[in-house]
Coordinates of C-alpha atoms and ligand atoms in Angstrom, one line a residue:
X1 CA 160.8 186.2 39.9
X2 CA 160.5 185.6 43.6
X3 CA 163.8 184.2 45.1
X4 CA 166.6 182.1 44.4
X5 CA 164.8 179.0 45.1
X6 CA 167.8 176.9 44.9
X7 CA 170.8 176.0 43.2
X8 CA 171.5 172.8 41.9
X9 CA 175.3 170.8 41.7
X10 CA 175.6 167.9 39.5
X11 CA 177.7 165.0 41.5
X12 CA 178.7 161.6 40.5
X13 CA 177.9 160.5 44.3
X14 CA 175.4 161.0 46.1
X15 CA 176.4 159.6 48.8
X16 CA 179.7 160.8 49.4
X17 CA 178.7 164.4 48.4
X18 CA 175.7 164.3 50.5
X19 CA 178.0 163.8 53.4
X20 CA 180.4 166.5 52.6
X21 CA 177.8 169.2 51.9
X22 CA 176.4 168.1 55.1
X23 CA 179.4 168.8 56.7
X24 CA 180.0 171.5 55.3
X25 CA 176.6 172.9 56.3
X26 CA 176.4 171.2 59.5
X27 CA 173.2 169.7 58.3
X28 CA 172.2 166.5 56.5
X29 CA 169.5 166.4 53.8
X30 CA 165.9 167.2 54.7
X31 CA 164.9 165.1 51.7
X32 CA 166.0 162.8 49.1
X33 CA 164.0 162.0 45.5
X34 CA 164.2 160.4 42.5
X35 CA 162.6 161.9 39.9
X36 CA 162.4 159.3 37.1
X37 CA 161.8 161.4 34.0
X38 CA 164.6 163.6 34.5
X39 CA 166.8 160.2 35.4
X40 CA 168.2 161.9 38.2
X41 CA 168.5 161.0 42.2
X42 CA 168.1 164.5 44.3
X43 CA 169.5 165.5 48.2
X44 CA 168.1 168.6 48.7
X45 CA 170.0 171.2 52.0
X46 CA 168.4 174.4 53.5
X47 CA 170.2 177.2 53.5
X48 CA 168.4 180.1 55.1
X49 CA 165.6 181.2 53.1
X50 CA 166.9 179.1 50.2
X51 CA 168.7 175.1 49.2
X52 CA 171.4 173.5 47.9
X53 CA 169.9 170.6 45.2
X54 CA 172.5 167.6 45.0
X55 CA 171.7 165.7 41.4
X56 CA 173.2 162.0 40.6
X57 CA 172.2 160.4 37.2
X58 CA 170.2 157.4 37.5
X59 CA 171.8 156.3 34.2
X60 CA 174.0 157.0 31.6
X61 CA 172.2 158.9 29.0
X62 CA 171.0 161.5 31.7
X63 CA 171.4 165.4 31.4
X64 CA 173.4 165.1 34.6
X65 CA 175.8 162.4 33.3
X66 CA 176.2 163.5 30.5
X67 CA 176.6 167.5 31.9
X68 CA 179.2 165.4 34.2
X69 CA 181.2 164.1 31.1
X70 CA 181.6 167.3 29.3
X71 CA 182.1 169.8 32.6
X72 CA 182.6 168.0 35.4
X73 CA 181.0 168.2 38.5
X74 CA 179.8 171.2 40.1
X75 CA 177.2 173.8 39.6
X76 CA 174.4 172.8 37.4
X77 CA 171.6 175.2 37.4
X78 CA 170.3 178.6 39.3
X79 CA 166.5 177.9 40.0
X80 CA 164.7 180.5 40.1
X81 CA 161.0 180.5 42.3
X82 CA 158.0 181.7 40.4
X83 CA 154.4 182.5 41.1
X84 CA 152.9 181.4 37.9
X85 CA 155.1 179.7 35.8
X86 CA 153.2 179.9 33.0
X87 CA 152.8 183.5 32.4
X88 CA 157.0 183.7 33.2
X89 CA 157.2 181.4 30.7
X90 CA 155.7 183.6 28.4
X91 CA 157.4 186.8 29.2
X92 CA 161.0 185.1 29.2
X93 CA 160.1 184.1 25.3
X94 CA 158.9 187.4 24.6
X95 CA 162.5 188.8 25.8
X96 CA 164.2 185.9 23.5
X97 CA 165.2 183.4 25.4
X98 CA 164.5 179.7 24.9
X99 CA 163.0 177.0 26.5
X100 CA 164.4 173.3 26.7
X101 CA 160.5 172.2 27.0
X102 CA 157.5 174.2 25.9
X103 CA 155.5 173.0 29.0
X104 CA 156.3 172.9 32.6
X105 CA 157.2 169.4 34.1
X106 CA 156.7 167.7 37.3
X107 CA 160.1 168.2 39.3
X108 CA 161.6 167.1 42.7
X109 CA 160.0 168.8 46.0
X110 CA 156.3 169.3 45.0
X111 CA 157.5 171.6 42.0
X112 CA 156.2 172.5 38.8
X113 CA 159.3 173.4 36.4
X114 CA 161.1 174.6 33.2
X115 CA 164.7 175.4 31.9
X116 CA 166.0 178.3 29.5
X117 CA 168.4 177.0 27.4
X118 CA 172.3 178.0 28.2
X119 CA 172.6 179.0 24.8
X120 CA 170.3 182.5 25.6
X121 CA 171.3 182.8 28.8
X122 CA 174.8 183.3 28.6
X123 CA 176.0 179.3 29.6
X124 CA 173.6 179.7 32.7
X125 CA 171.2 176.6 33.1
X126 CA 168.3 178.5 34.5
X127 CA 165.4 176.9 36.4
X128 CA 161.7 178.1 36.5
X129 CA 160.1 176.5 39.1
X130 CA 156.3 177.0 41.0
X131 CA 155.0 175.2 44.1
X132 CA 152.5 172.6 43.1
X133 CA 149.4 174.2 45.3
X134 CA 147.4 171.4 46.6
X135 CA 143.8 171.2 45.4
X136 CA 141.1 172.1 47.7
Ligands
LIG201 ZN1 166.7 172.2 40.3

């Protein structure tokens, strides 16, 4: 593993949190996303080398709203930057951990990802996640 890549805080506004991280960071969002297959809206920060991933559900039966229900808001998931997602995919099931999806899906900011299971990793919601390379 590379870096923390970022670390992602479920909110039930986007909006108003967006604003308060910003001030709290004395920065506004560099970017904002929906990604419709996780049924989530994104505000991502920088912070140095690394960001700070806002995540709203974009409907009820999301993770995030339903993460929201059980837990509250607050810190969803540690992600974790790879260099070939694939091959760390491998070697985290070979130590016995398990993955929420046996391929890596298209995420927010140009990223390839994949999530261990809390269950293996002590409550944790761990990220993978891999720059999509453009194609020359
Ligand atoms: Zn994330």
């Amino acid at each position: 593993m590379l870096k923390v890549e970022h670390i992602g805080i479920a909110v039930k506004n986007l909006n108003q949190s967006g604003a308060l991280i910003g001030r709290l960071m004395g920065k506004g969002a560099y970017k904002t996303e929906v990604v419709q297959d996780e049924g989530v809206s994104t505000s991502f920060f920088k912070v140095g080398d690394t960001k700070i991933e806002l995540l709203e559900a974009t409907s009820p039966d999301s993770a995030i709203a339903k993460f929201i229900e059980k837990r509250g808001e607050g810190v969803h998931h540690i992600a974790f930057e790879v260099s070939d997602i694939e091959v760390e995919m491998k070697r985290l099931v070979g130590e016995g951990f398990d993955l929420i999806h046996k391929t890596p899906k298209k995420g927010a900011d140009n990223k390839l990802i994949c999530f261990l299971h809390p269950k293996s990793t002590n409550g944790i919601l761990v990220e993978l996640c891999q720059e999509i390379k453009e194609k020359e």
